[in-house]
Each structure stands twice: as C-alpha cells, then as structure tokens.
mmCIF file of C-alpha atoms in Angstrom:
data_model
loop_
_atom_site.group_PDB
_atom_site.id
_atom_site.type_symbol
_atom_site.label_atom_id
_atom_site.label_comp_id
_atom_site.label_asym_id
_atom_site.label_seq_id
_atom_site.Cartn_x
_atom_site.Cartn_y
_atom_site.Cartn_z
ATOM 1 C CA MET A 1112 108.793 86.985 107.692
ATOM 2 C CA VAL A 1113 106.984 83.722 107.711
ATOM 3 C CA LEU A 1114 104.363 85.451 109.953
ATOM 4 C CA SER A 1115 103.981 88.204 107.643
ATOM 5 C CA ILE A 1116 103.320 86.024 104.463
ATOM 6 C CA THR A 1117 100.831 84.406 106.415
ATOM 7 C CA MET A 1118 99.121 87.740 107.483
ATOM 8 C CA LYS A 1119 99.254 88.829 104.042
ATOM 9 C CA GLN A 1120 97.616 85.127 103.093
ATOM 10 C CA MET A 1121 94.994 85.853 105.628
ATOM 11 C CA VAL A 1122 94.198 89.700 104.535
ATOM 12 C CA LYS A 1123 93.715 88.131 101.037
ATOM 13 C CA THR A 1124 91.273 85.505 102.377
ATOM 14 C CA ILE A 1125 89.325 87.835 104.091
ATOM 15 C CA LEU A 1126 88.901 90.315 101.444
ATOM 16 C CA LEU A 1127 88.086 87.612 99.116
ATOM 17 C CA ARG A 1128 85.550 85.959 101.230
ATOM 18 C CA SER A 1129 84.252 89.402 102.380
ATOM 19 C CA ILE A 1130 83.656 90.217 98.615
ATOM 20 C CA TRP A 1131 81.873 86.746 98.220
ATOM 21 C CA LEU A 1132 79.461 87.157 101.016
ATOM 22 C CA GLY A 1133 78.835 90.926 100.137
ATOM 23 C CA LEU A 1134 77.994 89.628 96.756
ATOM 24 C CA GLY A 1135 75.651 87.080 98.412
ATOM 25 C CA VAL A 1136 74.051 89.754 100.335
ATOM 26 C CA ILE A 1137 73.289 91.798 97.633
ATOM 27 C CA VAL A 1138 71.946 89.220 95.329
ATOM 28 C CA ILE A 1139 69.752 87.454 97.958
ATOM 29 C CA GLY A 1140 68.682 90.846 99.575
ATOM 30 C CA LEU A 1141 67.567 92.379 96.219
ATOM 31 C CA ILE A 1142 65.683 89.396 95.106
ATOM 32 C CA PHE A 1143 63.963 88.900 98.122
ATOM 33 C CA ASN A 1144 63.020 92.376 98.298
ATOM 34 C CA TRP A 1145 61.767 92.117 94.716
ATOM 35 C CA LEU A 1146 59.573 89.108 95.249
ATOM 36 C CA SER A 1147 58.324 90.230 98.891
ATOM 37 C CA PRO A 1148 54.848 91.954 98.854
ATOM 38 C CA ASN A 1149 56.292 94.273 101.460
ATOM 39 C CA GLY A 1150 59.469 94.956 99.416
ATOM 40 C CA ILE A 1151 60.534 98.804 99.049
ATOM 41 C CA PRO A 1152 61.642 100.924 96.128
ATOM 42 C CA LEU A 1153 65.667 100.949 95.841
ATOM 43 C CA VAL A 1154 65.512 104.562 96.200
ATOM 44 C CA ALA A 1155 62.667 106.179 98.450
ATOM 45 C CA LYS A 1156 60.233 108.363 96.752
ATOM 46 C CA TYR A 1157 60.766 111.738 98.172
ATOM 47 C CA GLN A 1158 59.122 115.330 98.392
ATOM 48 C CA THR A 1159 61.138 118.466 98.056
ATOM 49 C CA VAL A 1160 60.229 120.869 100.583
ATOM 50 C CA THR A 1161 61.608 124.356 101.109
ATOM 51 C CA VAL A 1162 62.557 125.233 104.871
ATOM 52 C CA ARG A 1163 63.421 128.648 105.558
ATOM 53 C CA GLY A 1164 64.561 129.207 102.118
ATOM 54 C CA LYS A 1165 66.586 125.977 101.804
ATOM 55 C CA SER A 1166 65.175 122.835 99.951
ATOM 56 C CA GLN A 1167 65.426 119.548 101.683
ATOM 57 C CA LYS A 1168 64.359 116.112 100.608
ATOM 58 C CA ILE A 1169 61.865 114.382 102.915
ATOM 59 C CA PRO A 1170 61.566 110.772 101.889
ATOM 60 C CA LEU A 1171 58.573 108.798 102.412
ATOM 61 C CA PHE A 1172 58.878 105.113 103.516
ATOM 62 C CA MET A 1173 56.214 102.865 102.107
ATOM 63 C CA ASN A 1174 56.411 99.272 100.908
ATOM 64 C CA ARG A 1175 55.160 98.432 97.442
ATOM 65 C CA LYS A 1176 51.631 97.351 98.528
ATOM 66 C CA ALA A 1177 50.962 100.717 100.266
ATOM 67 C CA GLN A 1178 52.352 102.690 97.114
ATOM 68 C CA THR A 1179 50.106 100.938 94.547
ATOM 69 C CA ASN A 1180 46.960 101.593 96.967
ATOM 70 C CA GLN A 1181 47.909 105.321 97.210
ATOM 71 C CA GLU A 1182 48.888 105.771 93.602
ATOM 72 C CA THR A 1183 45.292 105.097 92.616
ATOM 73 C CA GLY A 1184 44.384 108.427 94.639
ATOM 74 C CA PHE A 1185 44.703 111.867 93.412
ATOM 75 C CA GLU A 1186 47.442 114.527 92.850
ATOM 76 C CA ILE A 1187 48.135 116.627 96.058
ATOM 77 C CA SER A 1188 50.298 119.529 96.224
ATOM 78 C CA PRO A 1189 53.506 119.319 98.216
ATOM 79 C CA VAL A 1190 53.168 120.485 101.611
ATOM 80 C CA SER A 1191 54.722 124.004 102.291
ATOM 81 C CA GLU A 1192 56.034 126.286 105.326
ATOM 82 C CA LEU A 1193 53.884 128.711 107.563
ATOM 83 C CA ASP A 1194 55.332 131.085 109.617
ATOM 84 C CA THR A 1195 54.277 132.520 112.664
ATOM 85 C CA GLU A 1196 52.107 135.173 111.365
ATOM 86 C CA LYS A 1197 50.164 132.836 109.132
ATOM 87 C CA ALA A 1198 49.842 130.092 111.755
ATOM 88 C CA TRP A 1199 48.302 132.638 113.918
ATOM 89 C CA GLN A 1200 45.959 133.184 111.001
ATOM 90 C CA PHE A 1201 44.980 129.768 110.371
ATOM 91 C CA PHE A 1202 44.287 129.673 114.282
ATOM 92 C CA THR A 1203 42.235 132.438 114.619
ATOM 93 C CA ASN A 1204 40.185 131.298 111.578
ATOM 94 C CA GLY A 1205 39.506 128.024 112.915
ATOM 95 C CA GLY A 1206 39.009 124.928 110.883
ATOM 96 C CA THR A 1207 42.498 123.870 111.444
ATOM 97 C CA ILE A 1208 44.037 120.881 113.406
ATOM 98 C CA PHE A 1209 47.127 121.520 114.897
ATOM 99 C CA ILE A 1210 49.435 118.569 115.445
ATOM 100 C CA ASP A 1211 51.882 118.423 117.850
ATOM 101 C CA THR A 1212 54.634 115.784 116.604
ATOM 102 C CA ARG A 1213 56.881 116.182 119.835
ATOM 103 C CA GLU A 1214 57.022 113.386 122.362
ATOM 104 C CA TYR A 1215 53.741 113.211 124.814
ATOM 105 C CA GLU A 1216 55.700 114.509 127.724
ATOM 106 C CA ASP A 1217 56.533 117.484 125.986
ATOM 107 C CA TYR A 1218 53.125 118.121 124.656
ATOM 108 C CA LEU A 1219 52.048 117.750 128.429
ATOM 109 C CA ALA A 1220 54.471 120.309 129.638
ATOM 110 C CA GLY A 1221 52.811 122.615 127.213
ATOM 111 C CA HIS A 1222 51.455 122.915 123.475
ATOM 112 C CA ILE A 1223 49.667 125.166 121.016
ATOM 113 C CA ALA A 1224 46.013 125.703 122.456
ATOM 114 C CA GLY A 1225 43.711 122.972 120.725
ATOM 115 C CA ALA A 1226 46.683 121.118 119.341
ATOM 116 C CA ILE A 1227 46.281 117.264 119.501
ATOM 117 C CA SER A 1228 49.250 115.041 120.286
ATOM 118 C CA ILE A 1229 50.581 112.591 117.451
ATOM 119 C CA PRO A 1230 54.471 112.071 118.221
ATOM 120 C CA LEU A 1231 56.341 111.262 114.957
ATOM 121 C CA SER A 1232 57.646 108.204 116.596
ATOM 122 C CA GLU A 1233 54.329 106.848 117.244
ATOM 123 C CA PHE A 1234 53.145 107.816 113.657
ATOM 124 C CA GLN A 1235 55.941 106.279 112.194
ATOM 125 C CA ASN A 1236 55.311 102.895 114.051
ATOM 126 C CA ASP A 1237 51.619 102.988 113.080
ATOM 127 C CA PRO A 1238 50.577 105.425 110.278
ATOM 128 C CA THR A 1239 46.829 104.192 111.010
ATOM 129 C CA ILE A 1240 46.594 106.326 114.286
ATOM 130 C CA VAL A 1241 45.668 109.276 112.006
ATOM 131 C CA GLU A 1242 42.798 107.305 109.897
ATOM 132 C CA GLU A 1243 40.040 109.047 112.056
ATOM 133 C CA LEU A 1244 41.271 112.460 110.800
ATOM 134 C CA ASP A 1245 38.975 113.974 108.044
ATOM 135 C CA ARG A 1246 41.258 114.427 104.896
ATOM 136 C CA GLN A 1247 39.875 117.424 103.770
ATOM 137 C CA VAL A 1248 40.656 119.409 106.878
ATOM 138 C CA ARG A 1249 43.477 121.902 107.121
ATOM 139 C CA ILE A 1250 46.478 120.651 109.077
ATOM 140 C CA VAL A 1251 49.447 122.210 110.613
ATOM 141 C CA THR A 1252 51.963 120.231 112.240
ATOM 142 C CA TYR A 1253 54.590 121.607 114.541
ATOM 143 C CA CYS A 1254 57.566 120.502 117.037
ATOM 144 C CA ASP A 1255 59.816 122.305 118.949
ATOM 145 C CA GLY A 1256 61.049 124.863 116.454
ATOM 146 C CA SER A 1257 64.477 125.938 114.638
ATOM 147 C CA ASP A 1258 66.337 122.569 114.293
ATOM 148 C CA CYS A 1259 63.212 120.107 114.635
ATOM 149 C CA GLN A 1260 62.536 117.730 112.006
ATOM 150 C CA SER A 1261 59.513 115.977 112.789
ATOM 151 C CA SER A 1262 56.878 118.273 111.603
ATOM 152 C CA ILE A 1263 58.221 118.157 108.293
ATOM 153 C CA ASP A 1264 58.492 114.541 108.099
ATOM 154 C CA MET A 1265 54.889 114.297 109.473
ATOM 155 C CA ALA A 1266 53.432 116.788 107.107
ATOM 156 C CA VAL A 1267 54.998 115.267 104.085
ATOM 157 C CA ARG A 1268 53.717 111.827 105.086
ATOM 158 C CA LEU A 1269 50.310 112.780 105.940
ATOM 159 C CA ASN A 1270 50.156 114.685 102.349
ATOM 160 C CA GLU A 1271 51.275 111.468 100.722
ATOM 161 C CA MET A 1272 48.441 109.739 102.552
ATOM 162 C CA GLY A 1273 46.119 111.716 101.050
ATOM 163 C CA PHE A 1274 45.559 114.780 103.337
ATOM 164 C CA GLU A 1275 45.124 117.489 100.869
ATOM 165 C CA GLN A 1276 45.954 120.952 103.091
ATOM 166 C CA VAL A 1277 48.804 120.174 105.184
ATOM 167 C CA TRP A 1278 51.415 122.678 106.225
ATOM 168 C CA PHE A 1279 54.547 122.790 108.589
ATOM 169 C CA TYR A 1280 54.979 125.290 111.264
ATOM 170 C CA PHE A 1281 58.772 125.461 111.665
ATOM 171 C CA GLY A 1282 59.050 127.956 113.932
ATOM 172 C CA GLY A 1283 56.885 125.565 116.129
ATOM 173 C CA TRP A 1284 56.549 125.620 119.756
ATOM 174 C CA LYS A 1285 59.506 127.897 120.401
ATOM 175 C CA GLU A 1286 58.193 130.506 118.163
ATOM 176 C CA TRP A 1287 54.825 130.364 119.152
ATOM 177 C CA VAL A 1288 55.479 131.027 122.926
ATOM 178 C CA GLU A 1289 57.899 133.735 122.169
ATOM 179 C CA ALA A 1290 55.167 135.419 120.363
ATOM 180 C CA ASP A 1291 53.048 135.048 123.511
ATOM 181 C CA LEU A 1292 50.177 133.163 121.399
ATOM 182 C CA PRO A 1293 47.812 130.923 123.251
ATOM 183 C CA ILE A 1294 48.802 127.497 124.858
ATOM 184 C CA VAL A 1295 47.678 125.042 127.159
ATOM 185 C CA LYS A 1296 49.361 122.731 129.436
ATOM 186 C CA GLY A 1297 48.346 119.217 130.629
ATOM 187 C CA SER A 1298 46.469 116.514 128.396
ATOM 188 C CA LYS A 1299 43.654 118.753 127.231
ATOM 189 C CA PRO A 1300 43.932 119.810 123.388
ATOM 190 C CA MET B 1188 92.190 70.996 129.087
ATOM 191 C CA LYS B 1189 92.230 74.484 128.901
ATOM 192 C CA SER B 1190 92.340 75.001 125.304
ATOM 193 C CA LYS B 1191 88.729 72.800 125.326
ATOM 194 C CA PHE B 1192 87.452 75.645 127.601
ATOM 195 C CA TRP B 1193 88.233 78.242 125.323
ATOM 196 C CA ASP B 1194 86.948 76.073 122.299
ATOM 197 C CA TRP B 1195 83.441 75.923 124.275
ATOM 198 C CA LEU B 1196 83.384 79.592 125.271
ATOM 199 C CA GLU B 1197 83.938 80.429 121.709
ATOM 200 C CA LEU B 1198 81.140 78.065 120.391
ATOM 201 C CA PHE B 1199 78.983 79.676 123.050
ATOM 202 C CA ILE B 1200 79.678 83.166 122.075
ATOM 203 C CA ARG B 1201 79.476 82.363 118.351
ATOM 204 C CA LEU B 1202 75.824 80.562 118.968
ATOM 205 C CA VAL B 1203 74.886 83.537 121.143
ATOM 206 C CA ILE B 1204 75.771 86.284 118.711
ATOM 207 C CA GLY B 1205 74.591 84.234 115.474
ATOM 208 C CA PHE B 1206 70.952 83.638 116.870
ATOM 209 C CA LEU B 1207 70.695 87.270 118.415
ATOM 210 C CA PHE B 1208 71.750 88.573 114.797
ATOM 211 C CA ILE B 1209 69.468 86.325 113.003
ATOM 212 C CA TYR B 1210 66.663 87.334 115.303
ATOM 213 C CA ALA B 1211 67.391 91.079 114.897
ATOM 214 C CA ALA B 1212 67.288 90.736 110.895
ATOM 215 C CA VAL B 1213 63.917 89.010 110.772
ATOM 216 C CA GLY B 1214 61.821 91.820 111.670
ATOM 217 C CA LYS B 1215 63.642 94.115 109.237
ATOM 218 C CA ILE B 1216 63.304 91.910 106.333
ATOM 219 C CA ILE B 1217 59.614 91.454 106.914
ATOM 220 C CA HIS B 1218 59.131 95.364 107.423
ATOM 221 C CA PRO B 1219 62.098 96.968 105.593
ATOM 222 C CA GLU B 1220 59.769 100.236 105.287
ATOM 223 C CA LYS B 1221 59.884 100.481 109.272
ATOM 224 C CA PHE B 1222 63.747 99.714 109.185
ATOM 225 C CA ALA B 1223 64.105 102.385 106.358
ATOM 226 C CA VAL B 1224 62.325 104.678 108.674
ATOM 227 C CA VAL B 1225 64.899 103.926 111.620
ATOM 228 C CA VAL B 1226 67.986 104.389 109.241
ATOM 229 C CA TYR B 1227 66.654 107.703 108.029
ATOM 230 C CA ASN B 1228 66.126 109.010 111.580
ATOM 231 C CA TYR B 1229 69.658 108.384 112.261
ATOM 232 C CA ARG B 1230 70.115 111.452 109.664
ATOM 233 C CA VAL B 1231 73.546 110.334 108.441
ATOM 234 C CA LEU B 1232 72.990 109.022 104.937
ATOM 235 C CA PRO B 1233 71.543 110.774 102.116
ATOM 236 C CA VAL B 1234 67.933 110.187 101.224
ATOM 237 C CA GLU B 1235 68.959 108.234 98.108
ATOM 238 C CA LEU B 1236 70.822 105.571 99.868
ATOM 239 C CA VAL B 1237 68.305 104.970 102.766
ATOM 240 C CA ASN B 1238 65.939 102.322 101.191
ATOM 241 C CA ILE B 1239 69.117 100.167 99.683
ATOM 242 C CA THR B 1240 70.727 100.271 103.222
ATOM 243 C CA ALA B 1241 67.570 98.976 104.986
ATOM 244 C CA ILE B 1242 67.270 96.138 102.381
ATOM 245 C CA LEU B 1243 70.886 94.855 102.579
ATOM 246 C CA VAL B 1244 72.030 95.478 106.179
ATOM 247 C CA PRO B 1245 69.681 92.751 107.955
ATOM 248 C CA TRP B 1246 70.714 90.335 104.999
ATOM 249 C CA LEU B 1247 74.118 91.088 106.078
ATOM 250 C CA GLU B 1248 73.106 90.537 109.654
ATOM 251 C CA ILE B 1249 71.510 87.019 108.438
ATOM 252 C CA ALA B 1250 74.668 85.999 106.520
ATOM 253 C CA LEU B 1251 76.875 87.008 109.399
ATOM 254 C CA GLY B 1252 74.764 84.936 112.080
ATOM 255 C CA VAL B 1253 74.678 81.956 109.864
ATOM 256 C CA THR B 1254 78.230 81.687 109.320
ATOM 257 C CA LEU B 1255 78.993 82.226 112.994
ATOM 258 C CA ILE B 1256 76.468 79.363 113.947
ATOM 259 C CA LEU B 1257 77.840 77.133 111.172
ATOM 260 C CA GLY B 1258 81.373 77.772 111.977
ATOM 261 C CA ILE B 1259 82.413 78.635 108.466
ATOM 262 C CA TRP B 1260 84.583 81.480 107.512
ATOM 263 C CA LEU B 1261 85.186 82.445 110.808
ATOM 264 C CA GLU B 1262 87.947 84.929 110.588
ATOM 265 C CA THR B 1263 85.929 86.776 107.751
ATOM 266 C CA ALA B 1264 82.698 86.672 109.781
ATOM 267 C CA ALA B 1265 84.177 88.088 112.919
ATOM 268 C CA PHE B 1266 86.206 90.570 110.945
ATOM 269 C CA LEU B 1267 82.732 91.936 109.235
ATOM 270 C CA LEU B 1268 81.047 91.715 112.220
ATOM 271 C CA SER B 1269 83.555 93.726 114.166
ATOM 272 C CA ILE B 1270 83.540 96.456 111.527
ATOM 273 C CA LEU B 1271 79.729 96.396 111.685
ATOM 274 C CA ILE B 1272 79.273 96.968 115.390
ATOM 275 C CA ILE B 1273 81.881 99.662 115.428
ATOM 276 C CA VAL B 1274 79.773 101.181 112.960
ATOM 277 C CA PHE B 1275 76.644 100.710 114.825
ATOM 278 C CA ILE B 1276 78.181 101.808 117.977
ATOM 279 C CA SER B 1277 79.616 105.234 116.202
ATOM 280 C CA LEU B 1278 76.087 105.635 114.820
ATOM 281 C CA ILE B 1279 74.184 105.277 118.405
ATOM 282 C CA ILE B 1280 76.880 107.559 120.183
ATOM 283 C CA SER B 1281 76.587 110.391 117.459
ATOM 284 C CA ALA B 1282 72.535 110.181 117.733
ATOM 285 C CA ILE B 1283 73.105 110.554 121.619
ATOM 286 C CA ILE B 1284 75.615 113.436 121.264
ATOM 287 C CA ARG B 1285 73.087 115.139 118.687
ATOM 288 C CA GLY B 1286 70.322 114.619 121.188
ATOM 289 C CA LEU B 1287 68.335 112.286 118.771
ATOM 290 C CA ASN B 1288 65.507 110.647 120.526
ATOM 291 C CA ILE B 1289 65.161 107.908 117.983
ATOM 292 C CA GLU B 1290 64.658 104.086 118.004
ATOM 293 C CA CYS B 1291 67.678 102.334 118.119
ATOM 294 C CA GLY B 1292 66.891 99.585 115.617
ATOM 295 C CA CYS B 1293 69.251 97.477 117.111
ATOM 296 C CA PHE B 1294 67.278 94.198 117.930
ATOM 297 C CA THR B 1295 63.601 94.999 117.493
ATOM 298 C CA LEU B 1296 61.367 97.253 115.473
ATOM 299 C CA SER B 1297 58.360 96.740 117.828
ATOM 300 C CA LYS B 1298 56.427 99.650 118.860
ATOM 301 C CA THR B 1299 57.912 99.691 122.301
ATOM 302 C CA GLY B 1300 61.389 99.352 120.703
ATOM 303 C CA SER B 1301 64.436 100.535 122.515
ATOM 304 C CA LEU B 1302 65.619 103.928 121.842
ATOM 305 C CA VAL B 1303 69.029 105.000 121.575
ATOM 306 C CA SER B 1304 71.025 105.084 124.884
ATOM 307 C CA TRP B 1305 74.157 104.334 126.505
ATOM 308 C CA LYS B 1306 72.774 100.578 127.427
ATOM 309 C CA ARG B 1307 72.775 99.903 123.662
ATOM 310 C CA VAL B 1308 76.240 101.046 123.556
ATOM 311 C CA ALA B 1309 77.203 98.807 126.490
ATOM 312 C CA GLU B 1310 75.276 95.792 124.579
ATOM 313 C CA ASP B 1311 77.112 96.416 121.456
ATOM 314 C CA LEU B 1312 80.616 96.814 123.171
ATOM 315 C CA LEU B 1313 79.822 93.428 124.675
ATOM 316 C CA ILE B 1314 79.060 92.021 121.035
ATOM 317 C CA LEU B 1315 82.414 93.790 119.674
ATOM 318 C CA ALA B 1316 84.449 91.937 122.612
ATOM 319 C CA GLY B 1317 83.037 88.630 121.432
ATOM 320 C CA SER B 1318 83.529 88.961 117.907
ATOM 321 C CA LEU B 1319 87.113 90.380 118.285
ATOM 322 C CA PHE B 1320 87.616 87.105 120.333
ATOM 323 C CA ILE B 1321 86.649 84.957 117.744
ATOM 324 C CA PHE B 1322 88.601 87.037 115.185
ATOM 325 C CA PHE B 1323 92.007 86.554 116.980
ATOM 326 C CA ARG B 1324 91.448 83.147 117.735
ATOM 327 C CA HIS B 1325 91.253 82.518 114.174
ATOM 328 C CA LEU B 1326 94.423 84.531 113.123
ATOM 329 C CA PRO B 1327 96.868 82.287 111.531
ATOM 330 C CA GLN B 1328 99.497 80.541 113.646
ATOM 331 C CA GLU B 1329 103.180 81.210 113.064
ATOM 332 C CA GLN B 1330 103.949 77.333 112.987
ATOM 333 C CA SER B 1331 101.146 76.913 110.302
ATOM 334 C CA THR B 1332 103.056 77.795 107.380
ATOM 335 C CA THR B 1333 106.790 76.938 108.334
ATOM 336 C CA GLU B 1334 108.272 74.659 105.340
#
C-alpha cells in the first residue's frame, strides 16, 4: 500500500516533469530554429507527384537561406513520370541525361547505357554535386523500379534547384532490362 | 563500499550517455535540413510532421543530456531516454526489415555517416541498458514514505 502510494507520486512526478521538459524543448527548439539562418520551415514544402496514377507528396528539405535564394528564381513545372516507351524515346532522341540514383555498386553492376551515377544518399548530403550539370538539359532519373523512391526524390529536388526539364522513370532499371534495352556494366556511362 | 561502486558506475554512465547525446544533437541542430532528410528517409512519418520532428528531437536529446550530466530530474530523464531509445531501436529495426539502405542519423550526419545496421541496434541496446539502470536506481524506496 505504502509502495503503491509512492509509485503513484513517482508517476505523477515523472509526468509533470516530462511535461515541463517537453515544453522547454518545444519553446527553445522553435525559438532557435526561428533565429537560426539554417532554420527550416515547420512544415516542409512539398511537390505532389503522380506515380502510377497515385499522388504522392515529395518534400523538399531546404533551410531558409537556400529557400530565399531559390525563390528569386523562376516558376518551374512539376516533375512527371515517364514510362519505358517514353524513356526509350528520350534515349534515342538524344540530349537527355539519365541519372542513376542507386548506390554506386549497383551502378557498376549494370546501368542504362550513357547514364551517370549520382546516388541519392550522396546528393542529399551534398546537393552541389550537380552544379556542373546544365540546367536547361533534359534529365531523367531512375532507380531500381517498382518500389524505389529515390528517383522521385531526386527528380523533385533537382526541379526545385532550377533544373527545368526533369522526369523520373519509375519503372527504372528493372523495366529497362525487361524490355531488353541497351545497358552498360562497369564505371563507364 | 558496495553502494559507492554503484554510485560511481551510475555517474560514469550518466556522463557517457549525457555527452554522447549532446554530441549527437549539435550537428542535427546546426543542419536541421540534413536531419530532416534522415527523418524522411525512414518513411514512417507523414511529410507534414518531418520538419517539426527534425527541429525538436535534437533539443530533446540536449535536454536529456544536460539533465543526465547535471544529475537533476534523473528518474524523468532516464524514463524519457528509455522511451526515446526504444523508439530509435524500433525505427532502425523496421528500416533494416524493409531493406532501406539509409543513414541512421544516430550520432553523426557526416558524409560518411553510418547506415542503419544491427551494430547500431546493439549500440542503442547498450544505451537502453544504461538508462534503465539509472531509472531503477531512482525509483522510490519503500522506506522513504513510511510515516
């Protein structure tokens, strides 16, 4: 009985202190984020993308500094999906950069002929790695296909960075191989 | 003599976890946009909640780190720490099971940041053991309220 009263008090103490701690964290966290030049919006900006008929929200993670720089730019149309037929058309017409967003080992094992490797994880860590690419060029991102998200994430981010013509090929590597289209193994594009 | 040993052990655990948490939080606070990407990549939260989580979680880590180091509100800090670590462990295991090859975001956000793996789970289990140790040491004693 004595113990249960003590436990009750303990639970009450923990709850109250947790609330205080939580409030402190919320207040300090929000104020710091508001003051910091690296602060981010409370809700991420996102682009709604249609993938296989279903809409998906793809967020854009930028701090306020990057966002302000970008907002002085221009309006860009949202990214959209390519099917294998259209991807092949882009491939044969030329003037398109295919970006393989999978890990580098996967790229080495085989990729769409001419594609360059930019793993999403590297790009997320350092978006400046795409600075050398021409912003007017047509870009198609792809990854493993079917349940792979990285091609969409990268397409949306590139689009927001000012690349004007970005598509994602959701069927990706899997459907490209199934369609028996040109591939290359090794480090060459 | 015996209780002195446990006191020192507890102090050691508190300092290790406390500084580790503060160290882990600083990078995330400086670059919240990078941490937001890490949170998003786990793909468990709706897009609308990702940024606010990325803003607040590092401050919770700081708060817990500071309370552990200073030795205040230890039962609450250890309780919240245990819950947080259980959440982290669940997230890492779920990412491994889903085959996500993503950055853990555990202690560092550097380019060579560690990916989710069973090693990360083991590290978090150690922290969980430490925080449960602190928690149970600060549970009320029966004698303390006998009148």
